[in-house]
mmCIF file of C-alpha atoms in Angstrom:
data_model
loop_
_atom_site.group_PDB
_atom_site.id
_atom_site.type_symbol
_atom_site.label_atom_id
_atom_site.label_comp_id
_atom_site.label_asym_id
_atom_site.label_seq_id
_atom_site.Cartn_x
_atom_site.Cartn_y
_atom_site.Cartn_z
ATOM 1 C CA MET A 12 -0.001 0.000 0.001
ATOM 2 C CA ASP A 13 1.645 3.233 -1.147
ATOM 3 C CA LEU A 14 0.984 6.709 0.258
ATOM 4 C CA ARG A 15 -1.228 7.642 -2.686
ATOM 5 C CA SER A 16 -3.503 4.685 -1.951
ATOM 6 C CA VAL A 17 -3.586 5.670 1.726
ATOM 7 C CA ASN A 18 -4.744 9.197 0.927
ATOM 8 C CA ARG A 19 -7.357 7.994 -1.563
ATOM 9 C CA PHE A 20 -8.787 5.464 0.880
ATOM 10 C CA LEU A 21 -8.870 8.062 3.674
ATOM 11 C CA ALA A 22 -10.736 10.535 1.467
ATOM 12 C CA VAL A 23 -13.431 7.975 0.621
ATOM 13 C CA ALA A 24 -13.737 6.811 4.226
ATOM 14 C CA GLU A 25 -13.967 10.329 5.630
ATOM 15 C CA LEU A 26 -16.445 11.660 3.040
ATOM 16 C CA GLY A 27 -18.517 8.493 2.642
ATOM 17 C CA SER A 28 -18.776 9.091 -1.082
ATOM 18 C CA LEU A 29 -16.655 8.179 -4.090
ATOM 19 C CA ASN A 30 -17.905 11.223 -5.956
ATOM 20 C CA LYS A 31 -17.022 13.700 -3.189
ATOM 21 C CA ALA A 32 -13.673 12.023 -2.621
ATOM 22 C CA ALA A 33 -12.873 12.174 -6.324
ATOM 23 C CA GLN A 34 -13.662 15.895 -6.341
ATOM 24 C CA ARG A 35 -11.413 16.508 -3.329
ATOM 25 C CA LEU A 36 -8.573 14.555 -4.915
ATOM 26 C CA ASN A 37 -9.128 16.088 -8.375
ATOM 27 C CA LEU A 38 -9.454 12.580 -9.735
ATOM 28 C CA SER A 39 -12.009 10.817 -11.926
ATOM 29 C CA GLN A 40 -14.447 8.572 -10.091
ATOM 30 C CA PRO A 41 -13.565 5.456 -12.182
ATOM 31 C CA ALA A 42 -9.859 5.961 -11.388
ATOM 32 C CA LEU A 43 -10.623 6.305 -7.686
ATOM 33 C CA SER A 44 -12.869 3.212 -7.715
ATOM 34 C CA LYS A 45 -10.133 1.208 -9.403
ATOM 35 C CA SER A 46 -7.598 2.360 -6.810
ATOM 36 C CA ILE A 47 -9.856 1.221 -3.944
ATOM 37 C CA GLN A 48 -10.555 -2.108 -5.679
ATOM 38 C CA MET A 49 -6.823 -2.732 -6.072
ATOM 39 C CA LEU A 50 -6.363 -1.993 -2.378
ATOM 40 C CA GLU A 51 -9.107 -4.478 -1.495
ATOM 41 C CA TYR A 52 -7.508 -7.034 -3.817
ATOM 42 C CA ALA A 53 -4.113 -6.527 -2.152
ATOM 43 C CA PHE A 54 -5.591 -7.149 1.317
ATOM 44 C CA GLY A 55 -7.916 -9.876 0.130
ATOM 45 C CA VAL A 56 -10.880 -8.443 2.036
ATOM 46 C CA PRO A 57 -13.668 -5.888 1.333
ATOM 47 C CA LEU A 58 -12.945 -2.499 2.873
ATOM 48 C CA LEU A 59 -16.116 -0.647 1.896
ATOM 49 C CA ASP A 60 -19.822 -1.358 1.922
ATOM 50 C CA ARG A 61 -21.388 0.399 -1.058
ATOM 51 C CA GLY A 62 -25.068 1.079 -0.348
ATOM 52 C CA PRO A 63 -27.812 3.414 -1.586
ATOM 53 C CA ARG A 64 -27.136 5.832 1.279
ATOM 54 C CA GLY A 65 -23.446 6.049 0.634
ATOM 55 C CA ILE A 66 -20.293 4.235 1.579
ATOM 56 C CA THR A 67 -19.509 2.804 5.004
ATOM 57 C CA LEU A 68 -16.485 0.921 6.287
ATOM 58 C CA THR A 69 -16.492 -2.814 6.833
ATOM 59 C CA SER A 70 -14.827 -4.163 9.990
ATOM 60 C CA PHE A 71 -11.710 -4.688 7.829
ATOM 61 C CA GLY A 72 -12.019 -1.141 6.530
ATOM 62 C CA GLU A 73 -12.222 0.273 10.069
ATOM 63 C CA ALA A 74 -8.962 -1.457 10.973
ATOM 64 C CA VAL A 75 -7.276 -0.170 7.816
ATOM 65 C CA PHE A 76 -8.693 3.310 8.446
ATOM 66 C CA ASP A 77 -7.010 3.623 11.862
ATOM 67 C CA HIS A 78 -3.654 2.519 10.453
ATOM 68 C CA ALA A 79 -4.044 4.746 7.406
ATOM 69 C CA ARG A 80 -4.717 7.751 9.675
ATOM 70 C CA ARG A 81 -1.483 7.039 11.535
ATOM 71 C CA ILE A 82 0.499 6.649 8.323
ATOM 72 C CA ALA A 83 -0.823 9.949 6.966
ATOM 73 C CA ALA A 84 -0.120 11.677 10.285
ATOM 74 C CA GLU A 85 3.445 10.371 10.357
ATOM 75 C CA MET A 86 4.017 11.607 6.820
ATOM 76 C CA ARG A 87 2.808 15.078 7.832
ATOM 77 C CA LYS A 88 5.111 14.995 10.845
ATOM 78 C CA MET A 89 8.043 13.948 8.707
ATOM 79 C CA GLU A 90 7.463 16.864 6.353
ATOM 80 C CA SER A 91 7.065 19.224 9.317
ATOM 81 C CA ASP A 92 10.270 17.899 10.923
ATOM 82 C CA ILE A 93 12.291 18.521 7.780
ATOM 83 C CA LYS A 94 11.054 22.121 7.753
ATOM 84 C CA ALA A 95 11.605 22.556 11.480
ATOM 85 C CA ILE A 96 15.158 21.198 11.410
ATOM 86 C CA ARG A 97 16.066 24.227 9.337
ATOM 87 C CA THR A 98 16.660 26.243 12.534
ATOM 88 C CA LEU A 99 12.997 25.793 13.470
ATOM 89 C CA GLY A 100 12.104 28.385 10.884
ATOM 90 C CA SER A 101 8.810 26.676 10.171
ATOM 91 C CA GLY A 102 6.836 23.608 11.149
ATOM 92 C CA GLU A 103 3.487 22.432 12.476
ATOM 93 C CA ILE A 104 2.515 21.587 16.050
ATOM 94 C CA ASN A 105 -0.660 19.784 17.114
ATOM 95 C CA VAL A 106 -1.354 19.841 20.848
ATOM 96 C CA GLY A 107 -4.376 18.816 22.895
ATOM 97 C CA ALA A 108 -5.266 20.888 25.942
ATOM 98 C CA PRO A 109 -8.341 20.173 28.083
ATOM 99 C CA LEU A 110 -9.924 23.315 29.517
ATOM 100 C CA GLY A 111 -9.171 22.448 33.145
ATOM 101 C CA PRO A 112 -5.369 22.663 33.333
ATOM 102 C CA ASP A 113 -3.687 26.065 33.314
ATOM 103 C CA SER A 114 -4.016 27.456 29.778
ATOM 104 C CA ARG A 115 -1.736 30.353 30.722
ATOM 105 C CA THR A 116 1.294 28.053 30.897
ATOM 106 C CA LEU A 117 0.599 26.866 27.354
ATOM 107 C CA ALA A 118 -0.014 30.432 26.160
ATOM 108 C CA PHE A 119 3.254 31.699 27.677
ATOM 109 C CA ALA A 120 5.153 28.773 26.156
ATOM 110 C CA ILE A 121 3.740 29.472 22.698
ATOM 111 C CA LEU A 122 4.586 33.182 22.937
ATOM 112 C CA ARG A 123 8.177 32.283 23.828
ATOM 113 C CA LEU A 124 8.380 29.909 20.875
ATOM 114 C CA VAL A 125 6.788 32.116 18.237
ATOM 115 C CA THR A 126 9.254 34.784 17.159
ATOM 116 C CA ASP A 127 9.364 37.160 14.197
ATOM 117 C CA GLU A 128 11.733 34.939 12.222
ATOM 118 C CA ARG A 129 9.634 31.806 12.664
ATOM 119 C CA ARG A 130 6.591 30.764 10.667
ATOM 120 C CA LEU A 131 5.018 28.055 12.803
ATOM 121 C CA THR A 132 1.522 26.649 12.538
ATOM 122 C CA ILE A 133 0.212 25.660 15.978
ATOM 123 C CA ASN A 134 -3.112 23.837 16.201
ATOM 124 C CA ILE A 135 -4.660 23.534 19.668
ATOM 125 C CA ALA A 136 -7.477 21.030 20.181
ATOM 126 C CA ASN A 137 -9.651 21.534 23.293
ATOM 127 C CA GLY A 138 -11.822 18.943 24.968
ATOM 128 C CA THR A 139 -11.771 16.448 27.800
ATOM 129 C CA ARG A 140 -8.797 14.161 28.171
ATOM 130 C CA SER A 141 -10.942 11.222 27.058
ATOM 131 C CA ASP A 142 -11.929 13.192 23.937
ATOM 132 C CA LEU A 143 -8.290 13.899 23.075
ATOM 133 C CA ILE A 144 -6.609 10.553 23.765
ATOM 134 C CA ARG A 145 -7.875 8.904 20.560
ATOM 135 C CA PRO A 146 -6.578 11.704 18.274
ATOM 136 C CA LEU A 147 -3.259 11.368 20.119
ATOM 137 C CA LEU A 148 -3.123 7.619 19.480
ATOM 138 C CA LEU A 149 -4.083 8.124 15.825
ATOM 139 C CA GLY A 150 -1.271 10.638 15.373
ATOM 140 C CA ASP A 151 -3.483 13.691 14.875
ATOM 141 C CA LEU A 152 -2.046 15.236 18.063
ATOM 142 C CA ASP A 153 1.635 15.314 19.016
ATOM 143 C CA PHE A 154 1.062 15.485 22.783
ATOM 144 C CA LEU A 155 -1.414 16.572 25.465
ATOM 145 C CA ILE A 156 -0.985 18.871 28.445
ATOM 146 C CA ALA A 157 -3.585 17.521 30.862
ATOM 147 C CA THR A 158 -4.359 15.802 34.125
ATOM 148 C CA LEU A 159 -2.254 12.636 34.167
ATOM 149 C CA PHE A 160 -3.621 9.101 34.211
ATOM 150 C CA GLU A 161 -3.327 6.897 37.253
ATOM 151 C CA PRO A 162 -0.646 4.267 36.474
ATOM 152 C CA GLU A 163 -3.203 1.457 36.246
ATOM 153 C CA ASP A 164 -5.314 3.470 33.779
ATOM 154 C CA LEU A 165 -2.505 4.503 31.429
ATOM 155 C CA PRO A 166 -3.380 3.357 27.879
ATOM 156 C CA PRO A 167 -0.906 1.116 26.018
ATOM 157 C CA ASP A 168 1.859 2.892 24.064
ATOM 158 C CA VAL A 169 1.336 6.091 26.083
ATOM 159 C CA GLU A 170 3.826 7.816 28.382
ATOM 160 C CA GLN A 171 3.399 10.814 30.640
ATOM 161 C CA SER A 172 5.574 13.285 32.514
ATOM 162 C CA GLU A 173 4.485 15.281 35.557
ATOM 163 C CA LEU A 174 4.826 19.063 35.640
ATOM 164 C CA TYR A 175 2.999 20.109 38.822
ATOM 165 C CA LEU A 176 0.085 19.416 41.180
ATOM 166 C CA ASP A 177 -3.297 21.110 40.860
ATOM 167 C CA SER A 178 -5.301 21.488 44.095
ATOM 168 C CA MET A 179 -8.994 21.919 44.780
ATOM 169 C CA ILE A 180 -9.945 25.208 46.465
ATOM 170 C CA LEU A 181 -12.938 27.312 47.495
ATOM 171 C CA VAL A 182 -13.093 30.839 46.091
ATOM 172 C CA VAL A 183 -15.329 33.916 46.191
ATOM 173 C CA ARG A 184 -15.198 37.343 44.589
ATOM 174 C CA ALA A 185 -13.254 40.182 46.153
ATOM 175 C CA GLY A 186 -15.502 42.001 48.625
ATOM 176 C CA HIS A 187 -17.634 38.932 49.356
ATOM 177 C CA PRO A 188 -19.403 39.101 52.783
ATOM 178 C CA MET A 189 -17.431 36.054 53.962
ATOM 179 C CA LEU A 190 -14.222 38.066 53.676
ATOM 180 C CA ASP A 191 -14.978 40.582 56.431
ATOM 181 C CA GLY A 192 -12.228 39.216 58.660
ATOM 182 C CA HIS A 193 -14.221 36.861 60.896
ATOM 183 C CA GLN A 194 -13.406 33.189 61.405
ATOM 184 C CA ILE A 195 -15.400 31.273 58.790
ATOM 185 C CA GLU A 196 -17.479 28.404 60.152
ATOM 186 C CA LEU A 197 -18.373 25.431 57.990
ATOM 187 C CA ASN A 198 -22.109 25.946 58.483
ATOM 188 C CA GLU A 199 -21.766 29.374 56.830
ATOM 189 C CA LEU A 200 -21.011 27.598 53.566
ATOM 190 C CA ALA A 201 -24.631 26.449 53.364
ATOM 191 C CA GLN A 202 -25.924 30.026 53.499
ATOM 192 C CA TYR A 203 -24.664 31.001 50.044
ATOM 193 C CA PRO A 204 -25.289 29.711 46.509
ATOM 194 C CA TRP A 205 -22.608 27.501 45.021
ATOM 195 C CA VAL A 206 -21.068 27.044 41.586
ATOM 196 C CA VAL A 207 -19.116 23.837 41.069
ATOM 197 C CA LEU A 208 -16.715 23.039 38.254
ATOM 198 C CA THR A 209 -17.875 19.668 36.918
ATOM 199 C CA GLY A 210 -15.864 16.732 38.233
ATOM 200 C CA ASN A 211 -15.732 17.944 41.845
ATOM 201 C CA ARG A 212 -18.795 16.176 43.209
ATOM 202 C CA ASP A 213 -16.800 14.048 45.675
ATOM 203 C CA LEU A 214 -15.711 17.136 47.588
ATOM 204 C CA GLU A 215 -19.137 18.737 47.198
ATOM 205 C CA GLY A 216 -20.720 15.701 48.834
ATOM 206 C CA ALA A 217 -18.135 15.706 51.630
ATOM 207 C CA LEU A 218 -18.791 19.379 52.356
ATOM 208 C CA ARG A 219 -22.539 18.801 52.475
ATOM 209 C CA LYS A 220 -21.999 16.027 55.008
ATOM 210 C CA LEU A 221 -19.677 18.128 57.179
ATOM 211 C CA VAL A 222 -21.999 21.121 57.097
ATOM 212 C CA GLY A 223 -24.699 18.765 58.365
ATOM 213 C CA MET A 224 -27.440 20.141 56.154
ATOM 214 C CA GLU A 225 -28.435 20.667 52.581
ATOM 215 C CA PHE A 226 -27.224 23.888 50.985
ATOM 216 C CA LYS A 227 -29.985 26.461 51.393
ATOM 217 C CA ARG A 228 -29.342 28.236 48.094
ATOM 218 C CA SER A 229 -28.921 27.275 44.450
ATOM 219 C CA VAL A 230 -26.119 24.994 43.223
ATOM 220 C CA LEU A 231 -24.824 25.397 39.656
ATOM 221 C CA ARG A 232 -22.557 22.846 37.987
ATOM 222 C CA SER A 233 -20.663 23.478 34.761
ATOM 223 C CA GLY A 234 -17.726 22.070 32.832
ATOM 224 C CA SER A 235 -16.780 25.560 31.603
ATOM 225 C CA PRO A 236 -14.179 27.403 33.722
ATOM 226 C CA MET A 237 -15.135 30.664 31.976
ATOM 227 C CA PHE A 238 -18.802 30.294 32.959
ATOM 228 C CA VAL A 239 -17.848 29.502 36.568
ATOM 229 C CA LYS A 240 -15.535 32.525 36.777
ATOM 230 C CA ASN A 241 -18.161 34.839 35.297
ATOM 231 C CA ILE A 242 -20.694 33.688 37.899
ATOM 232 C CA LEU A 243 -18.228 34.126 40.758
ATOM 233 C CA GLN A 244 -17.077 37.598 39.795
ATOM 234 C CA LYS A 245 -20.626 38.991 39.564
ATOM 235 C CA SER A 246 -22.341 37.376 42.562
ATOM 236 C CA GLU A 247 -22.101 36.031 46.097
ATOM 237 C CA PHE A 248 -21.667 32.442 44.888
ATOM 238 C CA ILE A 249 -19.012 30.244 46.476
ATOM 239 C CA GLY A 250 -16.909 28.441 43.883
ATOM 240 C CA LEU A 251 -15.519 24.921 44.153
ATOM 241 C CA VAL A 252 -12.794 24.799 41.511
ATOM 242 C CA ARG A 253 -9.336 23.589 40.603
ATOM 243 C CA GLN A 254 -6.639 26.142 41.367
ATOM 244 C CA ASP A 255 -5.450 26.229 37.756
ATOM 245 C CA ALA A 256 -8.878 27.265 36.517
ATOM 246 C CA VAL A 257 -8.752 30.539 38.479
ATOM 247 C CA ARG A 258 -5.001 31.144 38.786
ATOM 248 C CA ILE A 259 -4.997 34.486 36.956
ATOM 249 C CA GLU A 260 -8.020 35.776 38.906
ATOM 250 C CA LEU A 261 -6.347 34.833 42.198
ATOM 251 C CA GLU A 262 -3.192 36.691 41.207
ATOM 252 C CA THR A 263 -5.082 39.827 40.135
ATOM 253 C CA GLY A 264 -7.256 39.706 43.265
ATOM 254 C CA SER A 265 -10.630 39.555 41.530
ATOM 255 C CA LEU A 266 -11.184 36.157 43.203
ATOM 256 C CA VAL A 267 -10.033 35.199 46.699
ATOM 257 C CA GLU A 268 -9.498 31.760 48.219
ATOM 258 C CA ILE A 269 -11.529 30.926 51.318
ATOM 259 C CA ASP A 270 -9.323 29.452 54.028
ATOM 260 C CA ILE A 271 -11.101 26.702 55.986
ATOM 261 C CA SER A 272 -7.950 24.667 56.604
ATOM 262 C CA ALA A 273 -8.344 24.958 60.393
ATOM 263 C CA GLN A 274 -11.601 23.008 60.182
ATOM 264 C CA LEU A 275 -11.187 20.916 57.041
ATOM 265 C CA ASP A 276 -8.286 19.628 54.964
ATOM 266 C CA ILE A 277 -9.786 19.532 51.481
ATOM 267 C CA HIS A 278 -6.936 17.303 50.274
ATOM 268 C CA GLU A 279 -8.175 14.498 52.523
ATOM 269 C CA PHE A 280 -11.290 14.280 50.384
ATOM 270 C CA VAL A 281 -9.912 15.193 46.958
ATOM 271 C CA PRO A 282 -6.120 14.821 46.603
ATOM 272 C CA PRO A 283 -4.316 17.237 44.260
ATOM 273 C CA GLN A 284 -4.257 16.120 40.634
ATOM 274 C CA LYS A 285 -1.040 15.672 38.709
ATOM 275 C CA VAL A 286 -0.852 17.819 35.572
ATOM 276 C CA GLY A 287 1.720 17.091 32.907
ATOM 277 C CA LEU A 288 2.513 15.989 29.397
ATOM 278 C CA ILE A 289 0.995 12.903 27.734
ATOM 279 C CA PHE A 290 2.491 11.501 24.535
ATOM 280 C CA ARG A 291 2.876 8.308 22.537
ATOM 281 C CA SER A 292 5.826 6.103 23.396
ATOM 282 C CA ASP A 293 5.954 4.278 20.057
ATOM 283 C CA VAL A 294 6.692 7.304 17.850
ATOM 284 C CA SER A 295 9.059 10.229 18.055
ATOM 285 C CA ILE A 296 7.726 13.694 18.883
ATOM 286 C CA PRO A 297 8.185 16.156 15.991
ATOM 287 C CA VAL A 298 11.010 18.668 16.328
ATOM 288 C CA ALA A 299 8.720 21.705 16.554
ATOM 289 C CA SER A 300 6.613 20.022 19.241
ATOM 290 C CA GLN A 301 9.756 19.118 21.183
ATOM 291 C CA ALA A 302 10.637 22.814 21.156
ATOM 292 C CA LEU A 303 7.181 23.699 22.522
ATOM 293 C CA ILE A 304 7.533 21.078 25.264
ATOM 294 C CA GLN A 305 10.808 22.697 26.302
ATOM 295 C CA GLU A 306 9.082 26.068 26.478
ATOM 296 C CA ILE A 307 6.195 24.589 28.509
ATOM 297 C CA THR A 308 8.722 23.237 31.001
ATOM 298 C CA ALA A 309 10.438 26.643 31.143
ATOM 299 C CA ALA A 310 7.084 28.421 31.603
ATOM 300 C CA THR A 311 6.240 26.029 34.415
ATOM 301 C CA ARG A 312 9.527 26.897 36.113
ATOM 302 C CA ALA A 313 8.776 30.603 35.684
ATOM 303 C CA ASN A 314 5.451 30.116 37.451
ATOM 304 C CA SER A 315 6.873 27.782 40.104
ATOM 305 C CA GLY A 316 6.040 30.208 42.893
ATOM 306 C CA ALA A 317 2.354 29.888 42.062
ATOM 307 C CA LEU A 318 2.452 26.161 41.393
ATOM 308 C CA THR A 319 2.214 23.551 44.086
ATOM 309 C CA LYS A 320 4.981 21.345 42.707
ATOM 310 C CA LEU A 321 7.387 21.205 39.799
ATOM 311 C CA THR A 322 9.148 18.122 38.599
ATOM 312 C CA GLU A 323 11.755 17.995 35.877
ATOM 313 C CA MET A 324 10.881 16.156 32.662
#
């Protein structure tokens, strides 16, 4: 199977139509059909089901599709590496970044990497870690910066490297009534509405139990850090969030952490999460992406005073 056959098969599989694929490839439909038939003949199995509603992959075709995606991705990386080796003057980087971990570290790293003499293309895919792991394994992403897997949950052919720990905290806006200087009691927490960043229900449940009553006001839950921050900055809500999600607001003073450590160690209920780099172990990381990883590590060092822990890659 040559690279031309790979690209032709991928076009048909992705578009579900020989006609549309032929148009994308600037190829006649009979020539494309013949190319796919030769590929099926070479493998000795049918790759496509041709029906009235279009083309779908057979089980054999699905297996070939995954491998073909990886081959095409590796070819793109090879071309990008050759460009990048020329003093990193150009190249392409594909990184996955869930919304939870500190996006500022990634932003600072990119700004350090992108200079006037460089012409880099940097594609950032956002989503949950589970959304991004498949594109990583298929070669569409070079690496992730995300919450790390527990060792027993680490997928095959995947490695990870810790950068720092991300803790759970309670926050309110500057000027919130709870910040008038008095000693905060746990039962006060039930007197205000809450906004919870999705994924923190274990601690939410523990707080409810310790308070000894149901919260008396509304409880909002959202997977969007931006939504949570907007609610907090314009209301008397108490926020239950990861430190990374509100790091900038804490530093500027628009949000303030509530200290209840004398009465409750939050880490006993929800230990800090490890945030770091996740990448495939069976392929090399492209040169341009290696350069970005170095800048991410440097940016993490620069922010080490605000981070709970830093470990060297």
